[in-house]
Coordinates of C-alpha atoms and ligand atoms in Angstrom, one line a residue:
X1 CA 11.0 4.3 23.4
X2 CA 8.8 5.9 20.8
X3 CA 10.1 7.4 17.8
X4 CA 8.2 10.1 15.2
X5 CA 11.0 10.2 12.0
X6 CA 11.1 10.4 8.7
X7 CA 13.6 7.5 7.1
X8 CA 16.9 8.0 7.1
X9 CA 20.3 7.8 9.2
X10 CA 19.0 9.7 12.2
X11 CA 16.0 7.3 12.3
X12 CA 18.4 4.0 11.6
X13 CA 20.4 5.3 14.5
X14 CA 17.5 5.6 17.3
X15 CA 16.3 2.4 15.8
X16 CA 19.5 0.7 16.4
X17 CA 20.8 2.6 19.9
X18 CA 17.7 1.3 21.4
X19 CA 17.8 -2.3 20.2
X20 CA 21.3 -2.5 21.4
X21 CA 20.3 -0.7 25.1
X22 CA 17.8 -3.4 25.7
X23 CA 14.4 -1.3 25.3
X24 CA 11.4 -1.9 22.8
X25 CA 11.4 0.2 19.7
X26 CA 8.1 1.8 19.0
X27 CA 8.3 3.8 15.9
X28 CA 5.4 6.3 14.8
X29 CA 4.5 7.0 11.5
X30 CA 4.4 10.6 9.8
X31 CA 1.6 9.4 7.9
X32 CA -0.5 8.6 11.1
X33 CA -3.2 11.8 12.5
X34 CA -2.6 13.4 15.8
X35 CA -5.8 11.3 17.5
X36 CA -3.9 8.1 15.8
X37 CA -0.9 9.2 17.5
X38 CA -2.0 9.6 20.8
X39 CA -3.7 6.4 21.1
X40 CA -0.3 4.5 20.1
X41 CA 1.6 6.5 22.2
X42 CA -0.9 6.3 25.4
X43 CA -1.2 2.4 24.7
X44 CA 2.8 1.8 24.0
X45 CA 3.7 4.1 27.1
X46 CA 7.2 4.7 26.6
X47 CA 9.1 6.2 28.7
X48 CA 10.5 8.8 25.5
X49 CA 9.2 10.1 22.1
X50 CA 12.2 11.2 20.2
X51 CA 11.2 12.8 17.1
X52 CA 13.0 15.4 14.6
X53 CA 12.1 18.8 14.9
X54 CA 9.5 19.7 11.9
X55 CA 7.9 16.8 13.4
X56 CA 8.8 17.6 17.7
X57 CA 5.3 20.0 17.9
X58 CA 3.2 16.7 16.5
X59 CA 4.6 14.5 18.8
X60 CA 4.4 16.8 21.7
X61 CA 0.7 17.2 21.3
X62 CA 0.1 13.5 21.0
X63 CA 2.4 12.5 23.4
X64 CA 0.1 13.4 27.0
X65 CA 2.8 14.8 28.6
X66 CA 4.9 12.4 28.5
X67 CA 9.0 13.6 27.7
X68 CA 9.2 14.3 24.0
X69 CA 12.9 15.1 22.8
X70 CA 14.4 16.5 19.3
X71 CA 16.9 13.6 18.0
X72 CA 19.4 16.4 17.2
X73 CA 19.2 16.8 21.2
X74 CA 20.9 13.4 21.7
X75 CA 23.6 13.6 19.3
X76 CA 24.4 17.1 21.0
X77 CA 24.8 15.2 24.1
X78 CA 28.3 13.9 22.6
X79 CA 28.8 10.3 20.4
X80 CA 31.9 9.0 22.3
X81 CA 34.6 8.8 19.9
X82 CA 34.9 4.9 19.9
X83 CA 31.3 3.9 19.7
X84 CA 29.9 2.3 21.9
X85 CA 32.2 3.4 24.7
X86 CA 30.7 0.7 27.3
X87 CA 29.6 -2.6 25.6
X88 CA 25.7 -2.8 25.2
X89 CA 24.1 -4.6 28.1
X90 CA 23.4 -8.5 27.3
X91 CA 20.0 -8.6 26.2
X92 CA 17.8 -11.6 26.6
X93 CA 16.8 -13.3 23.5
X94 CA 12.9 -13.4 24.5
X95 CA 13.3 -9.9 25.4
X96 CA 11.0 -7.6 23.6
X97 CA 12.5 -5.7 20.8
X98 CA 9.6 -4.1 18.8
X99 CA 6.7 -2.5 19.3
X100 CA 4.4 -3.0 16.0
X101 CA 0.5 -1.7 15.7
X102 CA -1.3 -3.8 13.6
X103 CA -5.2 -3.3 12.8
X104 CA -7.8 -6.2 12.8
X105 CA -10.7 -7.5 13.5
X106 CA -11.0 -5.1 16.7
X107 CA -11.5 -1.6 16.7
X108 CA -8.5 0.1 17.9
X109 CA -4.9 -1.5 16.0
X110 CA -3.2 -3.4 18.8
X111 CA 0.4 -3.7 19.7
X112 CA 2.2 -6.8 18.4
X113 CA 5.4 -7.4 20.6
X114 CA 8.2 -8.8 18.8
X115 CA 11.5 -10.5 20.7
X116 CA 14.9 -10.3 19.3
X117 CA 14.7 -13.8 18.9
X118 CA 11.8 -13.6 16.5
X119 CA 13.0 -10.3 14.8
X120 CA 16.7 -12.8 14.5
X121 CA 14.3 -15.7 13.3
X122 CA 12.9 -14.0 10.3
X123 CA 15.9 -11.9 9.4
X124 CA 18.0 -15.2 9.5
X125 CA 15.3 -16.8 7.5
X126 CA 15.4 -14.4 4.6
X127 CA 19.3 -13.8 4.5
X128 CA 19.1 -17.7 3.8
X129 CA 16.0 -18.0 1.4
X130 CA 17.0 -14.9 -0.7
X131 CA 20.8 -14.7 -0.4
X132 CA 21.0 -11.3 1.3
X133 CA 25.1 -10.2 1.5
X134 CA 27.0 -7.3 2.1
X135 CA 27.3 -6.5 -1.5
X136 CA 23.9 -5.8 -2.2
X137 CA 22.5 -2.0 -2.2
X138 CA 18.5 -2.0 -1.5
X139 CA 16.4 0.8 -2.6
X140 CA 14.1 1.4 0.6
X141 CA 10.7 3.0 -0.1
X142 CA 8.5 1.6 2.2
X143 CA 6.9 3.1 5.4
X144 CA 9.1 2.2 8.4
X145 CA 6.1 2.0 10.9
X146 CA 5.0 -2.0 9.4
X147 CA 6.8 -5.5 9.3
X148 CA 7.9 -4.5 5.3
X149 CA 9.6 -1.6 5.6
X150 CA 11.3 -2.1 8.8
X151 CA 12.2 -5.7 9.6
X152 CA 12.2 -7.9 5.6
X153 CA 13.4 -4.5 4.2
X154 CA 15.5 -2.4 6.6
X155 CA 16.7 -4.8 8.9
X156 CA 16.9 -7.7 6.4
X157 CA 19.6 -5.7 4.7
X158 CA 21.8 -4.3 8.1
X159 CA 21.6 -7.9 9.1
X160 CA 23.6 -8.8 5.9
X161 CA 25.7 -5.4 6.3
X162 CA 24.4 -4.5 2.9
X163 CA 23.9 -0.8 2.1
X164 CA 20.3 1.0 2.2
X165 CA 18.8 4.2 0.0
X166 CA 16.0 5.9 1.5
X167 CA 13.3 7.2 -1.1
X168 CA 9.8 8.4 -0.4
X169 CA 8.4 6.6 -3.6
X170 CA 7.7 8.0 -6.4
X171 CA 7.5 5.7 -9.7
X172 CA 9.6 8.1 -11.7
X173 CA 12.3 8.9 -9.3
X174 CA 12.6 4.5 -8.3
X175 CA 12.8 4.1 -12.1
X176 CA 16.2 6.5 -12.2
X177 CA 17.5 5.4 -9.4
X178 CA 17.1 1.6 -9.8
X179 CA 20.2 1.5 -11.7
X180 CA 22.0 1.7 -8.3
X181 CA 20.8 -0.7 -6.5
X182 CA 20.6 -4.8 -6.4
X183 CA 17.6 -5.3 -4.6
X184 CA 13.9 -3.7 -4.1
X185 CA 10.8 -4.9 -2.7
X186 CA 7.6 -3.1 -2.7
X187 CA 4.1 -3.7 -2.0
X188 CA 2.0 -4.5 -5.3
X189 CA 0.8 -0.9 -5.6
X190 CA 4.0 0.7 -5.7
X191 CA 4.6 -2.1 -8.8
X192 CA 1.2 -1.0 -10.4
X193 CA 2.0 2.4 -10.3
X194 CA 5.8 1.6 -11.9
X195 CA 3.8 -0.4 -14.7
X196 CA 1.7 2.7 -15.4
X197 CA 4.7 5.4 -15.4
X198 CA 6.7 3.3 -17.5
X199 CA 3.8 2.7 -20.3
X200 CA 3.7 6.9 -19.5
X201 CA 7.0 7.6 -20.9
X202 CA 8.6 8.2 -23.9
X203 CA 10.1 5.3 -25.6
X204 CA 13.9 6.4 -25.0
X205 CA 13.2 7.0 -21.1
X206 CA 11.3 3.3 -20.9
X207 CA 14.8 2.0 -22.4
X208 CA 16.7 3.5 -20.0
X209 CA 14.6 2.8 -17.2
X210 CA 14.2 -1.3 -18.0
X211 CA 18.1 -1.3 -18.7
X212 CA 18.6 0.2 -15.1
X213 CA 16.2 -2.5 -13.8
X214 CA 17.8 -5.2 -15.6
X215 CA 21.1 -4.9 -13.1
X216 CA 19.2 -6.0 -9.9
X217 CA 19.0 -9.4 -8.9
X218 CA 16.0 -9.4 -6.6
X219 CA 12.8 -7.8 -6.8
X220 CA 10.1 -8.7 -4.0
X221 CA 6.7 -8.1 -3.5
X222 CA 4.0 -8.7 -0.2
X223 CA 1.7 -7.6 2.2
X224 CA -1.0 -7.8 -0.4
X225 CA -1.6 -9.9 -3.6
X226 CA 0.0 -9.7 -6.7
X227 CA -2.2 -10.1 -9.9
X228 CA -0.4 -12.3 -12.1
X229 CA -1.0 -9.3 -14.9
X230 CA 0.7 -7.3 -13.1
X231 CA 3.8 -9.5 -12.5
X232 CA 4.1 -10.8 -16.1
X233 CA 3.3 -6.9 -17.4
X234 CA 7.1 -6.1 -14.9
X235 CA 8.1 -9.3 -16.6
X236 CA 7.8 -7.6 -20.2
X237 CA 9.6 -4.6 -18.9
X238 CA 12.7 -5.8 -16.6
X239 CA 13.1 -9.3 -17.8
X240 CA 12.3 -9.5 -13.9
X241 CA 10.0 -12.3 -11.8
X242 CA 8.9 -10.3 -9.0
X243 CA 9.7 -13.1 -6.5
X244 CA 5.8 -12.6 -4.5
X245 CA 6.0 -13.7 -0.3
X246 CA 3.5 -13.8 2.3
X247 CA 3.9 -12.8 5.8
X248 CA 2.5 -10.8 8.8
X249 CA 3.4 -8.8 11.7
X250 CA 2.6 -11.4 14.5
X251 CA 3.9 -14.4 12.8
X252 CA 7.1 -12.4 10.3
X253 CA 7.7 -14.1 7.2
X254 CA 6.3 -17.4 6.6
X255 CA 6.1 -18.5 2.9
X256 CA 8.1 -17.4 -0.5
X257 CA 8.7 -18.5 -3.9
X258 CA 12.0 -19.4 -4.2
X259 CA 15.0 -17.2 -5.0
X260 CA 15.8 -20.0 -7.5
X261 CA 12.8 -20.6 -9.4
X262 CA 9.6 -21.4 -10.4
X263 CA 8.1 -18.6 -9.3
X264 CA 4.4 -19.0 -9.6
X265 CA 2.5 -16.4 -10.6
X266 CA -0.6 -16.1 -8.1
X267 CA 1.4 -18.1 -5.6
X268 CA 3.0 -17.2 -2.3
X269 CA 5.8 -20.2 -2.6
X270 CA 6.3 -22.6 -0.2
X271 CA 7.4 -22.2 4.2
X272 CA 10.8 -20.5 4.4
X273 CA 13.4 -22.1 6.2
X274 CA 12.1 -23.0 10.1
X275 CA 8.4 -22.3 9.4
X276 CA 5.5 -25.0 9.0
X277 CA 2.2 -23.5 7.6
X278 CA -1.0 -26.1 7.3
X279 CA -4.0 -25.6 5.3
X280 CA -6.9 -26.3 8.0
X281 CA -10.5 -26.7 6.9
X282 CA -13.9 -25.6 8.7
X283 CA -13.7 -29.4 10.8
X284 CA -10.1 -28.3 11.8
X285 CA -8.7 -31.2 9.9
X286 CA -6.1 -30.3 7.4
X287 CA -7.8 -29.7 4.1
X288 CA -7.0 -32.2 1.4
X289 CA -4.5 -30.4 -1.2
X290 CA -6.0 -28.1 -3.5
X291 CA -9.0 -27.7 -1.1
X292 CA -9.2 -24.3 0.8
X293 CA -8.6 -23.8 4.6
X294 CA -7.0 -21.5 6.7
X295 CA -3.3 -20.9 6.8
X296 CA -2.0 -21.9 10.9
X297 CA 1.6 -21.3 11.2
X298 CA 4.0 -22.1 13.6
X299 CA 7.1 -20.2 13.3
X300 CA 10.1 -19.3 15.6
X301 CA 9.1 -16.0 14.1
X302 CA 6.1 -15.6 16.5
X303 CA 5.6 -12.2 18.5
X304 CA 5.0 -12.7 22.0
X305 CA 1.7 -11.1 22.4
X306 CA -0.7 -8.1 22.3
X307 CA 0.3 -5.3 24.6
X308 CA -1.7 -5.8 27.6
X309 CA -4.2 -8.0 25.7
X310 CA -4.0 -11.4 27.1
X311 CA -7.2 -12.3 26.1
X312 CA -6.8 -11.6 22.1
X313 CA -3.2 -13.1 22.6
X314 CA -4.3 -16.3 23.5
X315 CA -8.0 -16.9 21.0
X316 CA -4.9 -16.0 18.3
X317 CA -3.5 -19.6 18.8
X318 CA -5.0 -22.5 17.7
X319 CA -5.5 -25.6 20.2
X320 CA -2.2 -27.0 18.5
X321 CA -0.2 -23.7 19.4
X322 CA -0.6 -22.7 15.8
X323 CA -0.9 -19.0 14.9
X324 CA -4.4 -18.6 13.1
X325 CA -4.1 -16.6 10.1
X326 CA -7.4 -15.4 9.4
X327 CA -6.2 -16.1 5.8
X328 CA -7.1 -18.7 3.5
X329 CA -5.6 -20.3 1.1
X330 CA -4.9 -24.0 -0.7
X331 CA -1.9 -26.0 -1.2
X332 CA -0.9 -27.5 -4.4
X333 CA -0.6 -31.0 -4.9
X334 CA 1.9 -31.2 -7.4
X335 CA 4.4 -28.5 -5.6
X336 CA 3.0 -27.7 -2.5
X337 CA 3.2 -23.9 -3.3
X338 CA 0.5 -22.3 -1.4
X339 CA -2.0 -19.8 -3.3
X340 CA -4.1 -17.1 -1.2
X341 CA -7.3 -16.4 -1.6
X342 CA -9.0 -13.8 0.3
X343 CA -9.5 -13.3 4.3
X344 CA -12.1 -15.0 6.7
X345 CA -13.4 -11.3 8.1
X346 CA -14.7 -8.5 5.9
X347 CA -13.8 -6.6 8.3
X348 CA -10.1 -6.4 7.4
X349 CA -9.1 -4.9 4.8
X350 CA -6.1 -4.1 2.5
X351 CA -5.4 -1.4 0.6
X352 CA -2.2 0.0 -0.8
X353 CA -0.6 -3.0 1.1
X354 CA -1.6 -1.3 4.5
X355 CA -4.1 -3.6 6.7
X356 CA -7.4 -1.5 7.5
X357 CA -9.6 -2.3 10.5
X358 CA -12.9 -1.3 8.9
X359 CA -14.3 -1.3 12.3
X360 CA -11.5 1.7 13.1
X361 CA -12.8 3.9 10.1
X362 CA -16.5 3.4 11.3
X363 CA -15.5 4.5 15.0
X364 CA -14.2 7.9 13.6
X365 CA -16.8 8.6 10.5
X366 CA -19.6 7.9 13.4
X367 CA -19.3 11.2 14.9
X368 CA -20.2 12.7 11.9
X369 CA -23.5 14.6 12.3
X370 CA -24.7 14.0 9.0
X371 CA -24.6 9.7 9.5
X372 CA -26.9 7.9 11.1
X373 CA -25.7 4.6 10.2
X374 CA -22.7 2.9 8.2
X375 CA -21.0 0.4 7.1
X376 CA -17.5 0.6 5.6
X377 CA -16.5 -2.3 3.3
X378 CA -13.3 -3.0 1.1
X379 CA -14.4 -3.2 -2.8
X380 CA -11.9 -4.2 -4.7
X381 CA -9.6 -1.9 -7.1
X382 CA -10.9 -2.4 -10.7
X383 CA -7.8 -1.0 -12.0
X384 CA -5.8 -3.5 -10.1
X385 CA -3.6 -0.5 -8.2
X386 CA -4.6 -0.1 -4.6
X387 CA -6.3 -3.5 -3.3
X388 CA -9.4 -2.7 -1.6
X389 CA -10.5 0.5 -1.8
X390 CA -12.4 1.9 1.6
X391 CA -15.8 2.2 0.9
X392 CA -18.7 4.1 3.0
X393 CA -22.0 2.8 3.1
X394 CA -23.6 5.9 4.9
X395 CA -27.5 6.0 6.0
X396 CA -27.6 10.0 6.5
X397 CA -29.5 11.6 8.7
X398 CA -33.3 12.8 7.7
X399 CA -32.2 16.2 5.5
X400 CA -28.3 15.7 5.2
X401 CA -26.5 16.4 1.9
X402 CA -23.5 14.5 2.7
X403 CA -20.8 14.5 -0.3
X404 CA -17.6 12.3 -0.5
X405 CA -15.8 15.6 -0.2
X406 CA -17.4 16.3 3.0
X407 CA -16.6 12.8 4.1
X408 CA -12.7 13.1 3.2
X409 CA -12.8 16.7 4.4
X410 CA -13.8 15.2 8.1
X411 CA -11.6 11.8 7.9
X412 CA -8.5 13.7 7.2
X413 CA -8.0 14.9 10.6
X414 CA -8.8 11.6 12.0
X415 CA -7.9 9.1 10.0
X416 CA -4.3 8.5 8.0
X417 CA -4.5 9.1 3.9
X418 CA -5.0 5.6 3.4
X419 CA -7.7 5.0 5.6
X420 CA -9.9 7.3 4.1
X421 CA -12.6 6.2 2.2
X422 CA -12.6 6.8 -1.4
X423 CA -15.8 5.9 -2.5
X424 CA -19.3 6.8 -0.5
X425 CA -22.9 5.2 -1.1
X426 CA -25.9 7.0 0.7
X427 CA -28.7 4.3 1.3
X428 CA -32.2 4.3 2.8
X429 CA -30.7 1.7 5.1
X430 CA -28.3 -0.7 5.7
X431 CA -29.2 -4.7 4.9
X432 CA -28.9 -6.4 8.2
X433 CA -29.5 -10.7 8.8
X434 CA -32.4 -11.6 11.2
X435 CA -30.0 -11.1 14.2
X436 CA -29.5 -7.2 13.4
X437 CA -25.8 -8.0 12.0
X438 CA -25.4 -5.6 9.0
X439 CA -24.3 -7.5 6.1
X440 CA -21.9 -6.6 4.6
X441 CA -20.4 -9.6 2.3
X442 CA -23.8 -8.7 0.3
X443 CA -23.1 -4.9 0.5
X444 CA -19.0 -6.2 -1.5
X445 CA -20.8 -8.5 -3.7
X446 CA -23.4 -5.6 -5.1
X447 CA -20.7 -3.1 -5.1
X448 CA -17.9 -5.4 -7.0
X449 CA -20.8 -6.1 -9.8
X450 CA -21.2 -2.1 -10.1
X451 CA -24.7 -2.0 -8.2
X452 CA -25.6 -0.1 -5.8
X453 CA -26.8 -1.8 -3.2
X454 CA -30.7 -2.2 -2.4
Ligands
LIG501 C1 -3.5 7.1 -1.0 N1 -4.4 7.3 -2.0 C2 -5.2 6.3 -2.1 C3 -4.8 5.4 -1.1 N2 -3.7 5.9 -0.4 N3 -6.2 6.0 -2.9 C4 -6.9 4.9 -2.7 N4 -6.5 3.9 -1.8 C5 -5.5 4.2 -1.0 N5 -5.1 3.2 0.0 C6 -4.5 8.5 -2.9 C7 -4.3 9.8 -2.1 O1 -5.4 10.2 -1.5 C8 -3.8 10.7 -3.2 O2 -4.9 11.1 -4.0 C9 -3.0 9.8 -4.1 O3 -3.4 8.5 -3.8 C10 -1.5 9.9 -3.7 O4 -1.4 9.8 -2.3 P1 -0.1 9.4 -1.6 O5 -0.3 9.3 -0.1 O6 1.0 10.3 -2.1 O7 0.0 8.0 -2.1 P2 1.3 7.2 -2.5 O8 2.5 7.8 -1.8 O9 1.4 7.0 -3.9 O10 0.9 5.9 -1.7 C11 0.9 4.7 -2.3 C12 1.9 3.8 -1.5 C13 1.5 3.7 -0.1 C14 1.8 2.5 -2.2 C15 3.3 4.4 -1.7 O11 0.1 3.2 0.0 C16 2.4 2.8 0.7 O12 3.5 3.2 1.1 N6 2.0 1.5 1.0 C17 2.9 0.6 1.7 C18 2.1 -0.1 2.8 C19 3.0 -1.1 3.5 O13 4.2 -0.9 3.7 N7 2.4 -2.2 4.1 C20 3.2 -3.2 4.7 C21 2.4 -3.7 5.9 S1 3.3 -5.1 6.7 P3 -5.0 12.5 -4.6 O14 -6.4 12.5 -5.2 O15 -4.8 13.5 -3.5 O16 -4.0 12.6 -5.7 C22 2.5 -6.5 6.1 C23 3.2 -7.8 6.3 C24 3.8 -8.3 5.1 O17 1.6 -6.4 5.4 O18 3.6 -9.4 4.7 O19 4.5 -7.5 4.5
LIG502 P1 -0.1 -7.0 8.4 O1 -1.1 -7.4 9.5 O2 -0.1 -5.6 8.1 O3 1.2 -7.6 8.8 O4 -0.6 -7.8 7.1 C1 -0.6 -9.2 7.1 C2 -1.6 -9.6 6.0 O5 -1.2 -9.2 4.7 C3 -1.7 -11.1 5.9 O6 -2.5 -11.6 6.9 C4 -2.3 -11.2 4.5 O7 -3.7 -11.0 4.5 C5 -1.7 -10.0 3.7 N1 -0.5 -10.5 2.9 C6 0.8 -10.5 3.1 N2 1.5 -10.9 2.1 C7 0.6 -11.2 1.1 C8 0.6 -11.7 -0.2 N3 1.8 -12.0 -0.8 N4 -0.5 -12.0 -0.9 C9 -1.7 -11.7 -0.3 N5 -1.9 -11.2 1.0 C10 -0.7 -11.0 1.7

């Protein structure tokens, strides 16, 4: 069942009613386009949208016929008093639980089925690691619709029976209200932008605010890396380590620093509890320590597959069953904490801690009439905030005046906010290798040194 809501109860309670039944959650994001929509929807074929009304007409029209219903609809229908009023089917541990789309190296984001054996694996994983219990109150501000938000954050806490506050985020407004809670984790952009409202404020405010901090015991950060500035500038306010993890949607959470120290800047930490990560070089030999290789994992966290891609589901393990990445990283001899440092393909990027097929963004800017050939590329962030930021290498056709404007104007019905490119280069022509392949590692390198490129 698919499900368009805006966090909060209602959307805890559809998440939860169809985990229970037995069926595979599929929630939709608000941020996501109609077009976006659709093709999740038409891809994920559930049997049901549920969505809330301001957002029913969105869901109809992306739904392609298929039965959308208001969520207000099935609480009308009568809670029993005594809930649930017949026990919950048994549901089979390998039994699909969650429907996540993740974007990659292919066009089109594909559907990453999770059990509730793995979904159990890496909540049980974290309760352990971070010493999740039923005491704690997490401040929830991340999008439900990726692995943070919804499994490490909001079901990482229900699984310890601790208590959630939903907040779109907003630096100022998390700054209030961190004084109620015991736990937050973010991605590093939400921390960059809490860095640069607190040096914003007036000095009595930036008091209050680092006092309010001071009375959590956990702050977390992932899904994108952490520059060490950053964490020692959070430092300096909160008296806080931002305790930085690495994980994924197909393989959950695999590495952390630990809840009890050192907590290395630049570092991802070490496997949590039931994961093994190796470091495997080019030869697929395991690289010596401190030399860099891909991260292969092999996790009881695993998802069991692409929706109705066996083909990608199999090339994604390694001959040794292992789970490959696509990130690399090395492995410190001393410790044996684990340091990232960039992915294999340019064609994935990051940016505000969301993963970007950059393959995706061409697909829709293509039908522009004004672009005869692109590229898009991730540069990244000077100012540290937001990653990568989505960059268009445009080759217009003969007499366009294409702006950046223009180019927002016509992603923004296409494409969510954060796929839309922030920055466009018009050029005579794209460099390509002998072989026709554009290339665009020499397209990052030109723009990160502030050329344009030849
Ligand atoms: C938005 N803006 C961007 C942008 N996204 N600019 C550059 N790059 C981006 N990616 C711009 C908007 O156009 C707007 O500009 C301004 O920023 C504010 O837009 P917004 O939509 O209100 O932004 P904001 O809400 O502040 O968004 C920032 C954010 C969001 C950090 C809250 O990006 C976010 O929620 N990220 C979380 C992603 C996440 O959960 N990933 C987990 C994946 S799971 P203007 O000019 O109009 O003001 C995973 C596995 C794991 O990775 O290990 O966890
Ligand atoms: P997703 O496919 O959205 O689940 O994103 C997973 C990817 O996020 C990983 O493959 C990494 O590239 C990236 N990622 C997650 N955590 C971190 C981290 N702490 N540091 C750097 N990259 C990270």
């Amino acid at each position: 069942m698919a499900f368009l809501m805006p966090a909060g109860k209602d959307f805890v309670d559809v998440l939860l009613a169809v985990l229970a039944a037995g069926g595979m959650a599929v929630p939709l994001s608000p941020l996501h386009t109609q077009p976006e929509l659709a093709y999740i929807i038409a891809n994920a074929d559930p049997r049901l949208v549920v969505a809330t009304p301001e957002l029913a007409g969105v869901a109809r029209a992306a739904a392609g016929g298929r039965r959308v219903v208001e969520a207000a609809t099935l609480r009308s229908r009568g809670a029993p008093a005594s809930f649930p009023a017949t026990p919950p089917p048994a549901v089979a541990a390998a039994a699909p639980a969650i429907l996540l789309y993740t974007s990659g190296t292919t066009g089109r984001p594909k559907g990453a089925v999770l059990s509730h054996a793995a979904v159990a694996a890496t909540l049980a994983s974290l309760a352990q690691a971070w010493r999740w219990h039923a005491g704690d109150r997490l401040l929830h501000v991340l999008p439900l619709h990726h692995t943070h938000g919804l499994i490490v954050a909001l079901l990482g806490a229900l699984w310890a029976g601790a208590a959630i506050s939903f907040l779109p985020f907003d630096a100022a407004r998390v700054w209030e209200r961190l004084s109620d809670a015991t736990v937050f984790m973010a991605v590093p952009t939400m921390y960059a932008k809490l860095i640069d409202a607190y040096r914003a404020a007036p000095a009595d405010r930036r008091a209050a605010w680092a006092a309010g901090a001071r009375g959590l015991r956990l702050f977390t950060s992932g899904s994108a890396a952490l520059p060490a500035p950053l964490l020692h500038a959070f430092r300096d306010a909160t008296g806080h380590t931002i305790l930085e993890r690495y994980g994924m949607t197909e393989i959950g959470m695999a590495l952390s620093n630990r809840y009890d120290g050192p907590r290395v800047a630049g570092a991802v930490g070490v496997p949590l509890p039931g994961v093994e990560v190796d470091v495997v070089g080019d030869d697929e030999q395991p690289a010596a320590d401190g030399q860099p290789g891909e991260l292969r994992v092999r996790t009881p966290q695993l998802y069991s597959g692409y929706l109705g891609d066996d083909a990608a589901t199999a090339a994604a393990l390694d001959s040794a069953g292992r789970f490959r990445t696509g990130d690399t990283g090395t492995r410190d001899a001393a410790d044996g904490v684990i340091r990232l440092m960039g992915r294999t393909s340019v064609d994935v990027l990051k940016s505000g801690g969301y993963k970007i097929s950059a393959l995706e963004i061409e697909n829709a800017l293509r039908e522009h009439p004004d672009i005869a050939d692109l590229a898009v590329v991730g540069v990244p962030d000077s100012t540290r905030t937001w990653g990568d930021l989505v960059t268009a290498c445009v080759v217009p056709r003969a007499g366009a005046a294409l702006t950046l404007d223009a180019l927002k104007a016509f992603a923004r019905d296409r494409l969510a906010v954060y796929k839309i490119p922030r920055a466009l280069h018009l050029l005579d022509a794209l460099p390509r290798n002998a072989m026709g392949k554009i290339q665009k590692k020499q397209l990052v390198d030109s723009l990160t040194a502030g050329k344009e490129p030849a």
